[in-house]
Each structure stands twice: as structure tokens, then as C-alpha cells.
Coordinates of C-alpha atoms in Angstrom, one line a residue:
Chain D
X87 CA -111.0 -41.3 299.1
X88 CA -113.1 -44.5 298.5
X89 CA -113.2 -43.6 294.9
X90 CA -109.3 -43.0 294.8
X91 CA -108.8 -46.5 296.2
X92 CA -111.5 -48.1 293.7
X93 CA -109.3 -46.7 290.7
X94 CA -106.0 -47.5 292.6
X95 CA -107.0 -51.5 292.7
X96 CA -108.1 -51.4 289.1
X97 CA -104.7 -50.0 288.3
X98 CA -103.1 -53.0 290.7
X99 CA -105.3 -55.5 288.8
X100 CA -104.5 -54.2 285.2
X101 CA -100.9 -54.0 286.0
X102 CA -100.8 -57.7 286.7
X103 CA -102.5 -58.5 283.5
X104 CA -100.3 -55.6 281.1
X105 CA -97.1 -57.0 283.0
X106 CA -97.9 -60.6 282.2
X107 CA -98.8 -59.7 278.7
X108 CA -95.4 -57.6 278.2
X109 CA -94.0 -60.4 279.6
X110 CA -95.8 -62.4 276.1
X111 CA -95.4 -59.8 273.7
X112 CA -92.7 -57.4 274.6
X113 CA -90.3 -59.6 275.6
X114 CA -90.9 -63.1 273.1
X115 CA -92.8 -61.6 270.3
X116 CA -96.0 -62.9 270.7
X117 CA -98.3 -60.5 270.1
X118 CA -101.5 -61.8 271.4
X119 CA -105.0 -60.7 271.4
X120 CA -106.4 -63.3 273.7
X121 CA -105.3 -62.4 277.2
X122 CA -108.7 -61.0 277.9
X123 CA -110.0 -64.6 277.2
X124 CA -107.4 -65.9 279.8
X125 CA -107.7 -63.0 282.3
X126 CA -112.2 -64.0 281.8
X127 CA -111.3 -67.8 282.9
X128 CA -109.8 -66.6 286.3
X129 CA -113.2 -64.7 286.9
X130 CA -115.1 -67.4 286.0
X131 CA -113.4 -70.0 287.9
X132 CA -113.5 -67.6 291.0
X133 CA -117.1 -66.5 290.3
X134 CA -118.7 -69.8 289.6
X135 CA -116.7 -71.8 292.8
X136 CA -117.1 -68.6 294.9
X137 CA -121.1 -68.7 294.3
X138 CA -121.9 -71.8 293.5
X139 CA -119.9 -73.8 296.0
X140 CA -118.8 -71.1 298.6
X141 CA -115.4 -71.8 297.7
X142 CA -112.6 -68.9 299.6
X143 CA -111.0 -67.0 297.1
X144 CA -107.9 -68.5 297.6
X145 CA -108.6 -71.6 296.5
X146 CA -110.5 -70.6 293.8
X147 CA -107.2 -68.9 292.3
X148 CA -105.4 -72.0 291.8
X149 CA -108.6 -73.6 290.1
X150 CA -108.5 -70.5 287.6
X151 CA -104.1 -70.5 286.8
X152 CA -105.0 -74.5 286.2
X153 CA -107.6 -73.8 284.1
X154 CA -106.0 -70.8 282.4
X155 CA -102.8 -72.9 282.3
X156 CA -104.1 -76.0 280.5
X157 CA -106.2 -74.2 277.8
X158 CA -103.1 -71.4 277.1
X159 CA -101.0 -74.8 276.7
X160 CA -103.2 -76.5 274.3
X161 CA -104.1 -74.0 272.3
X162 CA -100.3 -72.9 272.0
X163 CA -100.3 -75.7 269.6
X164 CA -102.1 -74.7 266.4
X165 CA -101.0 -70.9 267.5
X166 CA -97.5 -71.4 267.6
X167 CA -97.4 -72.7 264.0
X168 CA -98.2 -68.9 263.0
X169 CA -95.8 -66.7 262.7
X170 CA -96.3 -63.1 263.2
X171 CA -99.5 -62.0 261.4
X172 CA -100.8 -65.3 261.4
X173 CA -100.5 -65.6 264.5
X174 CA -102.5 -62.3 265.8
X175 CA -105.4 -63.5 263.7
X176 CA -105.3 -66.8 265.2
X177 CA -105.0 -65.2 268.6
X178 CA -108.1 -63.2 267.6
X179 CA -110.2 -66.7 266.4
X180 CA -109.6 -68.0 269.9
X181 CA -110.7 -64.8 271.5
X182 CA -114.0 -64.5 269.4
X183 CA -114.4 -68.7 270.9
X184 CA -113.6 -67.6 274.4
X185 CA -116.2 -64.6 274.4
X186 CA -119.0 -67.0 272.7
X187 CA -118.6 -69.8 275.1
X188 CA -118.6 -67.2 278.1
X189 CA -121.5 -65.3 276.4
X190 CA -123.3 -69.0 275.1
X191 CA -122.4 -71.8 278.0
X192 CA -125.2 -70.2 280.0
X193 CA -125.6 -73.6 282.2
X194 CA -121.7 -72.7 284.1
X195 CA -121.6 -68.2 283.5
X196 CA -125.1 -67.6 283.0
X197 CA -124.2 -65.8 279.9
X198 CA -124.7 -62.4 279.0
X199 CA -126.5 -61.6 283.2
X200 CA -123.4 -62.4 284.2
X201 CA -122.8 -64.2 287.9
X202 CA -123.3 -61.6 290.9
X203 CA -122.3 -62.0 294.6
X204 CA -119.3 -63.3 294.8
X205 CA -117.5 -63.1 297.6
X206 CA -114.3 -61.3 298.9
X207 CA -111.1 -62.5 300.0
X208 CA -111.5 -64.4 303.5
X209 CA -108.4 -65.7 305.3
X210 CA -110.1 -67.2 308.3
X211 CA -112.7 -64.8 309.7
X212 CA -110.2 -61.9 308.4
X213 CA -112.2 -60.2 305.3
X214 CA -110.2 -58.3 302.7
X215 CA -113.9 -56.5 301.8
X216 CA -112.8 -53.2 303.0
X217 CA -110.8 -51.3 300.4
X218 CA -107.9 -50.6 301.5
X219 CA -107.3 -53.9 303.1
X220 CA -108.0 -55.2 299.3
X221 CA -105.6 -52.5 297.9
X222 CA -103.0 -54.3 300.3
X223 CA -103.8 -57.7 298.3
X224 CA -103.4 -56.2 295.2
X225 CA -100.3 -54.9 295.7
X226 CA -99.0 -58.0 297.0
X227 CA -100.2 -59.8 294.0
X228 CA -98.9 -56.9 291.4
X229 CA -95.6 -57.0 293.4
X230 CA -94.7 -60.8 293.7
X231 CA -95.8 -60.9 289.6
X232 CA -93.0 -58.1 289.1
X233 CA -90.5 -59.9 290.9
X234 CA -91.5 -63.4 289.7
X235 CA -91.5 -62.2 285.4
X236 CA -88.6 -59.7 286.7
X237 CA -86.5 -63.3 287.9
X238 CA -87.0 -65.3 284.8
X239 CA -86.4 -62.2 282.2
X240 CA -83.0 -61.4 284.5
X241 CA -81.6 -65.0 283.3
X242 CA -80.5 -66.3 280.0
X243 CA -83.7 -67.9 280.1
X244 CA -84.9 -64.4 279.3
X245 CA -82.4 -63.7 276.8
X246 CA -83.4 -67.0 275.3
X247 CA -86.9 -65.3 275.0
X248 CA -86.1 -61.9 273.7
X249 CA -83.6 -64.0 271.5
X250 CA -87.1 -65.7 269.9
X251 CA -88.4 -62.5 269.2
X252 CA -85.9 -60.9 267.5
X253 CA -84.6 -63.3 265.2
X254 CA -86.6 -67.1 265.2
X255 CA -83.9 -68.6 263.0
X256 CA -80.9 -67.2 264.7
X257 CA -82.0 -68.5 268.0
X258 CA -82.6 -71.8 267.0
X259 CA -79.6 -71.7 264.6
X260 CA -77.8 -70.8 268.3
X261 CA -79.5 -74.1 269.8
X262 CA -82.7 -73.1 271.3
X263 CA -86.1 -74.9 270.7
X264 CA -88.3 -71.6 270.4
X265 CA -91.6 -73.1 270.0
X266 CA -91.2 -75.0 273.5
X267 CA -90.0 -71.2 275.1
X268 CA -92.6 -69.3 273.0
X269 CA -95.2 -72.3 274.7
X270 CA -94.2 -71.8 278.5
X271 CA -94.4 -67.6 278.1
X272 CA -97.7 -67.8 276.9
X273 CA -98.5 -70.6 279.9
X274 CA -96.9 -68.3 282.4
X275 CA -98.7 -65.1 280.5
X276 CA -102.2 -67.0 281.0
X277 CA -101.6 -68.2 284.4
X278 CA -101.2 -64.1 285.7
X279 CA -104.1 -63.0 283.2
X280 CA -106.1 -66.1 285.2
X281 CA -104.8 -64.3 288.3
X282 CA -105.9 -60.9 287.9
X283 CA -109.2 -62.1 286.8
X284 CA -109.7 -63.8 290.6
X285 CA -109.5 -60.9 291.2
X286 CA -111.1 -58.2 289.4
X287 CA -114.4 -60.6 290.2
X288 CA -113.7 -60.4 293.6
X289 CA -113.3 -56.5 294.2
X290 CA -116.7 -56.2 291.2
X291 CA -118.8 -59.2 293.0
X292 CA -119.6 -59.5 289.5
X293 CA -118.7 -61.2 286.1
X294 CA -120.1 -60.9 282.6
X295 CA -118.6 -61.5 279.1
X296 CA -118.2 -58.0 278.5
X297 CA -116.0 -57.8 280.9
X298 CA -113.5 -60.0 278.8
X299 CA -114.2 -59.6 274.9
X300 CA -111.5 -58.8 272.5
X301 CA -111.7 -54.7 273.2
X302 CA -110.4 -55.6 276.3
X303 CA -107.0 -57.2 275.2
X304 CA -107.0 -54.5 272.4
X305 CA -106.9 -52.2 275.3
X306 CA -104.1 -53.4 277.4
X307 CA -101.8 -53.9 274.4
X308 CA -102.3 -50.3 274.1
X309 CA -101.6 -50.2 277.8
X310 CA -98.3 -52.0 277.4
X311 CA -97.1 -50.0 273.8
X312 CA -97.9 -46.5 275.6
X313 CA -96.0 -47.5 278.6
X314 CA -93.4 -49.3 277.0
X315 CA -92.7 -52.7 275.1
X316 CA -90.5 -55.2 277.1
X317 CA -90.4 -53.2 280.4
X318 CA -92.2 -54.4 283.4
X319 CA -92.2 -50.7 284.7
X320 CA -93.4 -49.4 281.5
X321 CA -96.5 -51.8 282.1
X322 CA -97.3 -50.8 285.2
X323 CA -96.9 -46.5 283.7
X324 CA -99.2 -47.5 281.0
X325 CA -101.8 -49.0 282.9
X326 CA -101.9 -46.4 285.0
X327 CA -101.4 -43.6 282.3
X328 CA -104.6 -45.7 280.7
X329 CA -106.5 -46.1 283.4
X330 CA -106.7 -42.4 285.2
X331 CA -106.7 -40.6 282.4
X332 CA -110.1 -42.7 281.9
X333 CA -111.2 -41.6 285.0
X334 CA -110.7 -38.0 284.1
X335 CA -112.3 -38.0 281.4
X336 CA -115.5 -39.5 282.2
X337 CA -115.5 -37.1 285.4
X338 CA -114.6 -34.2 282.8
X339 CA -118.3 -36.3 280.5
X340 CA -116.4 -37.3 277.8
X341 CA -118.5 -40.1 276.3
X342 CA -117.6 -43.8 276.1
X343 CA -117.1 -43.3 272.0
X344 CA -115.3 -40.2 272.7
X345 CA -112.5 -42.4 274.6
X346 CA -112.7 -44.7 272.4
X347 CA -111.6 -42.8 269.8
X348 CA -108.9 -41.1 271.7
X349 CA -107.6 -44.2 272.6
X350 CA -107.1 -45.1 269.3
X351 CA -105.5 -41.7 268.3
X352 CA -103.1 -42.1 271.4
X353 CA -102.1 -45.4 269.8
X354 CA -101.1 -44.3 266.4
X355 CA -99.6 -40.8 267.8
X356 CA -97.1 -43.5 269.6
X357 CA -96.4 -45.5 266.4
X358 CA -95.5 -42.3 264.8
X359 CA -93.4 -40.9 267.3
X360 CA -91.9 -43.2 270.0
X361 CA -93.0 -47.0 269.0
X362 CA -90.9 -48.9 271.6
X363 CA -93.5 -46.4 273.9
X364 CA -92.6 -44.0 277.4
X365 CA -90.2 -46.5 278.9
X366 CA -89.9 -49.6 276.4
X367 CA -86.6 -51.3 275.4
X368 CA -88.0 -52.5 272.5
X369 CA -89.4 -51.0 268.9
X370 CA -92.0 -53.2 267.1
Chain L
X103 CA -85.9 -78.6 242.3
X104 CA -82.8 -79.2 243.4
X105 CA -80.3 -77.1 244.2
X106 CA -77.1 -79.2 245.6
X107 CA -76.4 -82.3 243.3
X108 CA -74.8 -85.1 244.7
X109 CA -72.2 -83.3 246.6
X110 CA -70.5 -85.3 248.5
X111 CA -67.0 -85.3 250.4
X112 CA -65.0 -85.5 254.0
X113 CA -63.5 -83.0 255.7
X114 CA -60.6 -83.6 258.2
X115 CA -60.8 -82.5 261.8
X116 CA -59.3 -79.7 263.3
X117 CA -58.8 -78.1 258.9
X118 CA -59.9 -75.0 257.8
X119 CA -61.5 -75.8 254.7
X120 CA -62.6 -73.0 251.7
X121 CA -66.0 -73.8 249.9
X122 CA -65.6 -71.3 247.1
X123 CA -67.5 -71.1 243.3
X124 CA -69.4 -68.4 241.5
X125 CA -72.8 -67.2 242.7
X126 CA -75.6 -69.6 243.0
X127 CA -72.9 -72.6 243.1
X128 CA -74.6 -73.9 246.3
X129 CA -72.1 -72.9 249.1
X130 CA -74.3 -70.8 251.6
X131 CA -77.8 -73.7 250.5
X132 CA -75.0 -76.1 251.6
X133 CA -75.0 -74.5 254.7
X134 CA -78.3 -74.0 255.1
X135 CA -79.5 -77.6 254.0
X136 CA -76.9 -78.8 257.0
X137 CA -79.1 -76.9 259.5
X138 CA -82.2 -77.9 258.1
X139 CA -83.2 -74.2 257.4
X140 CA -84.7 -75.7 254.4
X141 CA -86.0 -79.5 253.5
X142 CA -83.1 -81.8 252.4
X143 CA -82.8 -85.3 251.4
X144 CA -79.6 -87.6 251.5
X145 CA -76.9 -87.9 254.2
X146 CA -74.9 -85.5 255.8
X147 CA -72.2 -86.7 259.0
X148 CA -70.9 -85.7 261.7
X149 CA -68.7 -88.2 263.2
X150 CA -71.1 -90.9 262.4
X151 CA -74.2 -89.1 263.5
X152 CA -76.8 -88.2 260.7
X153 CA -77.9 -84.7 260.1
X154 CA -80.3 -84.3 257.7
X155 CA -83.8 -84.6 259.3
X156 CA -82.5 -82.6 262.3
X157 CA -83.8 -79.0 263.8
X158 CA -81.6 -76.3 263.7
X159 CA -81.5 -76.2 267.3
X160 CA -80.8 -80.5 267.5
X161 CA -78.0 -79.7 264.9
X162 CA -76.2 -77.1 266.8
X163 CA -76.5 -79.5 270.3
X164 CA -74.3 -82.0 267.6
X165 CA -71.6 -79.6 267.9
X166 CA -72.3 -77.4 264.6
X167 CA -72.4 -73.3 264.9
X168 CA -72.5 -70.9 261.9
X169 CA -72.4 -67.4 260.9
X170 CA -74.3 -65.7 258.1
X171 CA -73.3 -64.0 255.4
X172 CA -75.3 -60.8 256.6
X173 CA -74.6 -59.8 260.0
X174 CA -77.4 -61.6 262.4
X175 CA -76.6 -59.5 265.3
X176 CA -79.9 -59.2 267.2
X177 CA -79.9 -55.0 266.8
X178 CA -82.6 -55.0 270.0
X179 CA -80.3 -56.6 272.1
X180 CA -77.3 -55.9 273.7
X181 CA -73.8 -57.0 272.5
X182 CA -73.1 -59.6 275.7
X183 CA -77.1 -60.5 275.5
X184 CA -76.2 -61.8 272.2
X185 CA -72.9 -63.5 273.1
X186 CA -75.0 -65.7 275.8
X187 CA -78.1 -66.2 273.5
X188 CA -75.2 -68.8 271.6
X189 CA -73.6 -69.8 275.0
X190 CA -74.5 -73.5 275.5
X191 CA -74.6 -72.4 279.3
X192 CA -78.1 -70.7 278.5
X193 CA -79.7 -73.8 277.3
X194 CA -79.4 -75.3 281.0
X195 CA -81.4 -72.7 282.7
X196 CA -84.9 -74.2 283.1
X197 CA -87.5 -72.2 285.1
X198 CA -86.9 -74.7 287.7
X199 CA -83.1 -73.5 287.9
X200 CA -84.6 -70.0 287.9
X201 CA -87.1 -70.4 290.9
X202 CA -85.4 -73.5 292.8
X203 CA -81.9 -73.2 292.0
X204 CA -81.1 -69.5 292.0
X205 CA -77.6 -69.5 293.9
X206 CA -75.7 -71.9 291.6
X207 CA -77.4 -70.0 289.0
X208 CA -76.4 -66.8 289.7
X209 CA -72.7 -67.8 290.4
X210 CA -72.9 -69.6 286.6
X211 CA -74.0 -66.7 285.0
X212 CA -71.7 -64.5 286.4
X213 CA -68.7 -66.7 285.1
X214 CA -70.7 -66.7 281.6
X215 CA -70.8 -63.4 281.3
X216 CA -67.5 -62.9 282.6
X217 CA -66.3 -65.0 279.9
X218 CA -68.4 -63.1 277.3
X219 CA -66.6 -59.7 278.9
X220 CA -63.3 -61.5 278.5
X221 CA -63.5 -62.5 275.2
X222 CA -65.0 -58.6 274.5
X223 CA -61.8 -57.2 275.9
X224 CA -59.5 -60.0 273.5
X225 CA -60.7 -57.5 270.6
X226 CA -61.2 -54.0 272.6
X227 CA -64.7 -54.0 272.7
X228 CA -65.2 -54.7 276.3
X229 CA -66.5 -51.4 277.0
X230 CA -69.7 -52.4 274.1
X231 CA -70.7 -55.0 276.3
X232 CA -73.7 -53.1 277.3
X233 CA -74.9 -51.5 274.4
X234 CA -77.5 -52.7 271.9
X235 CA -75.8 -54.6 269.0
X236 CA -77.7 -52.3 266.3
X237 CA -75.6 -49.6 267.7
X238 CA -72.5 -51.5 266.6
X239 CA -70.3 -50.9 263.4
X240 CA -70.5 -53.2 260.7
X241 CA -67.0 -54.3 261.2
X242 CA -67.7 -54.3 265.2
X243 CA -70.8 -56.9 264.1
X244 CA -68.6 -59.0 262.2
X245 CA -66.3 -59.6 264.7
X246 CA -68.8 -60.0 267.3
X247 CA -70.4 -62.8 265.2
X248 CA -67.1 -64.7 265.4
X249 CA -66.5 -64.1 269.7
X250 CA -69.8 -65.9 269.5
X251 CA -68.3 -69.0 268.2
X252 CA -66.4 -69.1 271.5
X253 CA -69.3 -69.1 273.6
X254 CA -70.8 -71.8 271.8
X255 CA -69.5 -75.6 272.3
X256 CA -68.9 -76.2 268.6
X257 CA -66.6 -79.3 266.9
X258 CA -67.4 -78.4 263.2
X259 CA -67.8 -74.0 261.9
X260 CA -69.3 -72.7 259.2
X261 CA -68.2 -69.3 258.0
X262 CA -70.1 -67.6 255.6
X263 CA -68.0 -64.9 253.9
X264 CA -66.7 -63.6 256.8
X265 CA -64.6 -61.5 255.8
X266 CA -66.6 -59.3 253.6
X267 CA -66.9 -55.6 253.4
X268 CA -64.1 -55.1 255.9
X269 CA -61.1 -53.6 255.8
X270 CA -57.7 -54.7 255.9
X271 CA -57.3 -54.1 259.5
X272 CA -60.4 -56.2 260.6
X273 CA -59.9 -58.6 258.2
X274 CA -55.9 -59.4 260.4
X275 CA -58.1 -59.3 263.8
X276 CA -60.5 -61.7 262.6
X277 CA -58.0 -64.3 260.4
X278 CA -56.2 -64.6 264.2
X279 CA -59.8 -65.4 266.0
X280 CA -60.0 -68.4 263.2
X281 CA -56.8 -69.9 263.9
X282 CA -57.9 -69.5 267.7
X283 CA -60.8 -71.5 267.4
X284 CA -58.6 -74.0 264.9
X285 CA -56.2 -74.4 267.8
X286 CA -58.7 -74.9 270.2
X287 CA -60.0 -77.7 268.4
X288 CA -62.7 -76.6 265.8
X289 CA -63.2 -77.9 262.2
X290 CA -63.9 -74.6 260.1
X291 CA -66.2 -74.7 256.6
X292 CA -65.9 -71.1 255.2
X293 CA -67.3 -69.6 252.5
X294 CA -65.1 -67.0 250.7
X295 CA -64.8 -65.1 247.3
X296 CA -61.3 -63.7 248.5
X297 CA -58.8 -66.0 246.8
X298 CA -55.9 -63.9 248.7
X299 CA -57.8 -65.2 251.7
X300 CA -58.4 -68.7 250.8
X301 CA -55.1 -69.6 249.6
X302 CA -53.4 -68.2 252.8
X303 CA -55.7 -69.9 255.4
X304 CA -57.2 -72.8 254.2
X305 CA -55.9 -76.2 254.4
X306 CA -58.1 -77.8 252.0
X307 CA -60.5 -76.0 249.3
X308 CA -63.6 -77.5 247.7
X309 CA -65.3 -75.8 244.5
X310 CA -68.6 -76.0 243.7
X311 CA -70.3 -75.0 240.3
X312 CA -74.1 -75.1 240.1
X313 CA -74.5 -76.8 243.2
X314 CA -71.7 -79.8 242.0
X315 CA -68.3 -80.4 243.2
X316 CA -66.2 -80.0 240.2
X317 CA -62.7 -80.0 242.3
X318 CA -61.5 -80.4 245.5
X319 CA -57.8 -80.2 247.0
X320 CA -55.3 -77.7 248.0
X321 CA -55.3 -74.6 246.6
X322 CA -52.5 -74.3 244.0
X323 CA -53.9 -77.6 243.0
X324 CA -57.9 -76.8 241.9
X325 CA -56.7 -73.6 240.7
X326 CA -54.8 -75.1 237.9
X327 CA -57.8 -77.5 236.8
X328 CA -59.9 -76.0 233.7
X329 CA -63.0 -76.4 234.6
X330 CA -62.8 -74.6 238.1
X331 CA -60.7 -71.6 235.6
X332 CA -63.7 -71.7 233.1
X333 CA -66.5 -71.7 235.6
X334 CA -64.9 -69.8 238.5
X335 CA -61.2 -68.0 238.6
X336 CA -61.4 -67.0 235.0
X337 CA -57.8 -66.1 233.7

């Protein structure tokens, strides 16, 4: 049962970060590699306030969307001047900088040790340590990101977004500035990656680089394409999908390279035969 | 290099005015250098206010929509989804509106789409509303190209070709929808290579040769001048 709970909040957590990540590059077009780099600041923020200055989790959250927030913004800037290719191997520069400065900075993360002991969720003297109490969290979280992504992608604003992916030039022939939409999806995408990373460091008590380098965003794109591009449901199926049949097969000993490559078979076996994935709405 | 030579001329408001010539004469660059889809020096007007050095997006908030010569129908949308994408309606909603305004906003976008159904129904398509507009017809994506000119808060048009590859039946439905927007106000630029066409709806007609104006005037009247006979209508 504990270990049934343990995969059940990993699902939780990945679904925030493959909804907020369809939410980038299933619905505007922006295909990013990065999110792990995002998704790594929330840790961090949460790991180094929780241990360092015995911050509660909750306040540590808002610490890591800031953070999240402001570098997603900034760096927006030279990334939103590439278009399509360009713009995945820009996405993938700034992931290779993230995981250095995670891995390097070892003054604020410690570097590759990584930062142990931080702390659960506290409201008061009520602890969220027990799992299913932190399940409850989780599904909180993963619920109020689907309703929040689900609100904005319900409103022209979010046909204003799937506009920008489809057809740059027509949209802004039709009057819309797409850089500035393109800019606040990847703010809002970073600020749930951020999120999610509070906490994945809280249910671990633990943070390394690892945990965030560019394999990591590779995965959840896969996440998001098997489950379906531009659904919010879809994101949720494929991190699940993802994420058990991991499980299975490292309870069945499938080795870590084994996956790996099946992951990567899984991928092109969906490009072949149903690209917009199980539930998408949209064909790369 | 340049591609449109000292063009230069005024169009009167509320006319449907032809921009015809040969293939590579400059009609559809003209088009395109007025939304800034590519770099352009000199001046272009719209009532006083300068265009060139604008963004698409700043020149269609001037009161300037198009269409394309190819169907730009978003296929991965649906056929409403792409009526509102040109509504000016959808440029209000802020994620502010989204989170902090939701009631107004909701009742808005039902009347937007309501309009977009309304004007779907005008051509008997109402019952497409929902499906994706790659599903659509050619013809069906032609004329849905022109409902969007509805949805969008235009003063000047520009039509490129739109009238070609259809058959005569479509051709009828979408001639009335360009009156319609004539008689609610608009200024329509069209691109054509059907003379039929031109001479029956436009007001005024410009020629253009290698990115020059070589005539402008009625109809009957350019296409009795020899030089738009040599380079263009031929015998």
C-alpha cells in the first residue's frame, strides 16, 4: 500500500509538470526542453529555505513560482526570437546552463551531494509527512493546475494561443502580439514546473541535479506526446501511462538502459502511428 | 531589390477597388509590404495614420484585415475557433479578465460566438461550427475566410484572389458577402485575374506591371489603354 501511494504522488507531481508543459507546447507551440530546469528551481528554492532557514513549505512555494517566474521571463527574450528548431536548441542551451549552475553553484545546492532533510508540509502543528495525507496535497495541487490552465485555454485567450501555434503570421495578421502570448505561457508553464518541484523535494527530503537534467524534460515531452498533445487529460494519461509502466518494469528487473531504450521506441512507434498521441487534439 | 516602384495612389472609402496585372506585377507584395510581412520603406495611409514601420498585429488594430491567396484556415482548429481568433473581442481578454472577471466574460463570449454561429448559418454552414477547419472543403475555406472579415473591426479589406478555384455557385455566395461588408462600411482592395469579376464589381481598378502603376481608373477605361493591353489583357 505504502508503495502504491509513493508511485501515486509521483504520478500527482509529474502530472502538474506534463500539464503545465502541454499547456507550453501542446497548446502555443513551444516546444521546450527546459521545463526540467524550471521544475529544479522550485526544489531548490524549497530545499535550500526549508534547510537552511527552516522556512514551511508553503512559503517556500511562492519563493520558487517568483524565482521560476522571473528567469522563464527573461530568458523568453533571446528564446522567443527562435522559431521552431531554433528555438528547441536554444531551449536546450539554457537547460545545459541550468544543470551546470545546479551541478557547479555548490555554495547555495551543494552540487552534485545534493541538499537532504528537507522538511514536509506543516500547516501549523498539522504535518502532511504521512502519505496519504501528502497524496491529499498533491491532488489538490494537480487539480487547481487543471482547472486553472483548463480556465485560460477555455477563453479566446486560449484560442489566441493555439492560434500562435498554428499559424504565427496569421495570428498576428488577425491582430495578436504573439511574442507577448508566447512570453506569459512559458511564465505560467515555469511557474507550475517551479510548483511541482516544491514539491517533489518535499515528498524525496532530497535534491540533486540529477534530479533536473535535460533527460528529464526529454521524458515528460514523451509523457505529454504519448498521452496526447494539447489535452490536459491526455497529460495526466501519459504521465501515468509513463510512470507505472516504469514501475513494472523495474519490479519485472528490466534495467535502467533497458527503459531507456524502450522509452525511446515508445516515442517513435507514436510518431509513426498516432502523433497527436492517446487523447491529443493536436498532430505535430 | 525592390519590388514595388513608386506606387502610389488613393483609394475612396467605402469602393471596391480591383488591383489587377500579370504575375509578379506586385499586387499580393503590396499587400504584404502594407502589413509589414516584409521590410518596406516610404509611406503608406490610412486616414492620416502611417503604416509602414508598423507590426502586423498594430496594422490590423488601424482597422486593416486581409485574406490570402491560399486558404489560411488554421486546419488544427475548429471552424468558430478560427472565426474568434480574428474577432477583435479576443484581443480584450487578459488573464486578468480570465481569473478576475470571469462573469462579464463569459456572457461576452457567448454573444461572440453567437455571432460567429450567426454569421455560419448566413452561408449554411452553421452545423461546421465545431469541426476542425482542415476538415473543411476548399470552397467551405474560402468562404469561411471572408465570414472572418465580419468578426474583425476592419475600415480598409484586402482580398487576395478570392475568388479562385471556385465554382460558379460559390463565387454568387461570396460576391454578396463583399457587397455586405461594402454596405456596412468597408473599403475593399482585391486582388483578381478574373476580368468578368473585376469589371462587374469594382468601382475603381488599378494595374500594376512589374511592381509600377501603369493605369488606374474604371474599368472600360484602363482596358482600352495600350500599355495595360501589351503588358496585361493581351487582345
Amino acid at each position: 500500500m505504502d508503495f502504491i501511494l509513493q508511485v501515486l504522488i509521483i504520478i500527482g507531481i509529474h502530472s502538474i509538470l506534463t500539464m503545465s508543459l502541454n499547456y507550453v507546447a501542446g497548446f502555443t507551440g513551444l516546444m521546450s526542453i527546459n521545463h526540467a530546469a524550471f521544475y529544479g528551481m522550485g526544489a531548490y528554492a524549497t530545499a535550500i529555505l526549508s534547510t537552511q532557514y527552516d522556512w514551511n513549505f508553503f512559503l517556500t512555494i511562492p519563493v520558487g513560482i517568483v524565482i521560476a517566474g522571473i528567469v522563464a521571463w527573461l530568458v523568453s527574450f533571446p528564446m522567443l526570437k527562435m522559431k521552431e528548431d531554433s528555438f528547441v536548441l536554444v531551449s536546450l542551451g539554457f537547460a545545459i546552463i541550468m544543470f551546470n549552475i545546479m551541478q557547479n553553484w555548490t555554495d547555495l545546492t551543494k552540487g552534485p551531494l545534493g541538499i537532504k532533510g528537507v522538511q514536509a508540509p506543516m500547516l501549523g502543528d498539522f504535518s502532511f509527512f504521512a502519505k496519504p495525507l501528502f497524496l491529499v496535497l498533491v491532488i489538490v495541487a494537480a487539480a487547481l493546475t487543471y482547472w486553472f490552465l483548463n480556465r485560460i485555454l477555455k477563453t479566446p485567450y486560449g484560442t489566441i494561443l493555439k492560434g500562435a501555434r498554428e499559424n504565427e503570421t496569421v495570428a498576428r495578421v488577425n491582430g495578436h502580439n504573439v511574442v507577448s502570448y508566447q512570453r506569459s505561457a512559458f511564465v505560467v508553464g515555469a511557474i507550475f514546473a517551479a510548483i511541482a518541484g516544491a514539491f517533489i523535494a518535499s515528498f524525496i527530503s532530497f535534491v540533486n541535479p540529477k534530479a533536473f537534467e535535460l533527460i528529464i524534460s526529454v521524458y515528460l515531452l514523451i509523457m505529454i506526446i504519448l498521452g496526447g498533445m494539447a489535452s490536459l487529460p491526455g497529460s495526466i494519461l501519459g504521465a501515468f501511462i509513463m510512470l507505472t509502466s516504469l514501475e513494472v518494469l523495474r519490479f519485472a528487473g528490466v534495467s535502467a538502459e533497458w527503459q531507456q531504450i524502450l522509452y525511446g521506441f515508445i516515442l517513435i512507434v507514436i510518431m509513426f502511428f498516432r502523433p497527436q498521441g492517446i487523447l491529443g487534439k493536436y498532430k505535430i | 531589390m525592390k519590388i514595388l516602384n513608386d506606387l502610389s495612389f488613393t483609394i475612396k472609402e467605402g469602393s471596391i477597388t480591383g488591383l489587377i496585372g500579370p504575375n509578379g506585377a506586385g499586387k499580393s507584395s503590396f499587400f504584404n509590404a502594407l502589413f509589414a510581412l516584409f521590410p518596406s520603406t516610404g509611406s503608406i495611409k490610412l486616414e492620416d495614420i502611417e503604416l509602414v514601420g508598423k507590426t502586423p498585429n498594430q496594422v490590423n488594430h488601424l482597422g486593416v484585415c486581409r485574406t490570402f491567396q491560399d486558404s489560411k484556415l488554421l486546419p488544427q482548429m475548429t471552424v468558430l475557433e478560427n472565426l474568434m481568433l480574428s474577432s477583435k473581442y479576443s484581443e480584450t481578454v487578459t488573464l486578468r479578465r480570465v481569473f478576475f472577471d470571469s462573469k462579464n466574460l463569459s456572457e461576452e463570449q457567448k454573444n461572440e460566438q453567437a455571432q460567429g454561429i450567426k454569421l455560419l448559418r448566413k452561408v449554411g454552414l452553421e452545423k461546421k461550427a465545431h469541426i476542425l477547419a482542415g476538415d473543411l472543403s476548399y470552397g467551405q475555406s474560402k468562404l469561411i475566410e471572408i465570414l472572418k472579415l465580419f468578426m474583425c473591426d476592419s475600415k480598409l479589406i484586402l482580398l487576395d484572389e478570392p475568388f479562385s478555384g471556385l465554382f460558379p455557385e460559390m463565387i454568387k455566395v461570396i460576391t454578396r458577402l463583399i457587397y455586405e461588408l461594402v454596405e456596412s462600411g468597408r473599403t475593399i482592395i482585391f486582388v483578381e485575374h478574373n476580368m468578368k469579376l473585376i469589371s462587374e464589381i469594382c468601382d475603381h481598378v488599378i494595374v500594376l506591371d512589374a511592381g509600377t502603376k501603369i493605369a488606374e481608373g474604371t474599368f472600360d477605361h484602363v482596358r482600352k489603354i495600350p500599355a495595360v493591353i501589351e503588358a496585361y489583357l493581351g487582345d
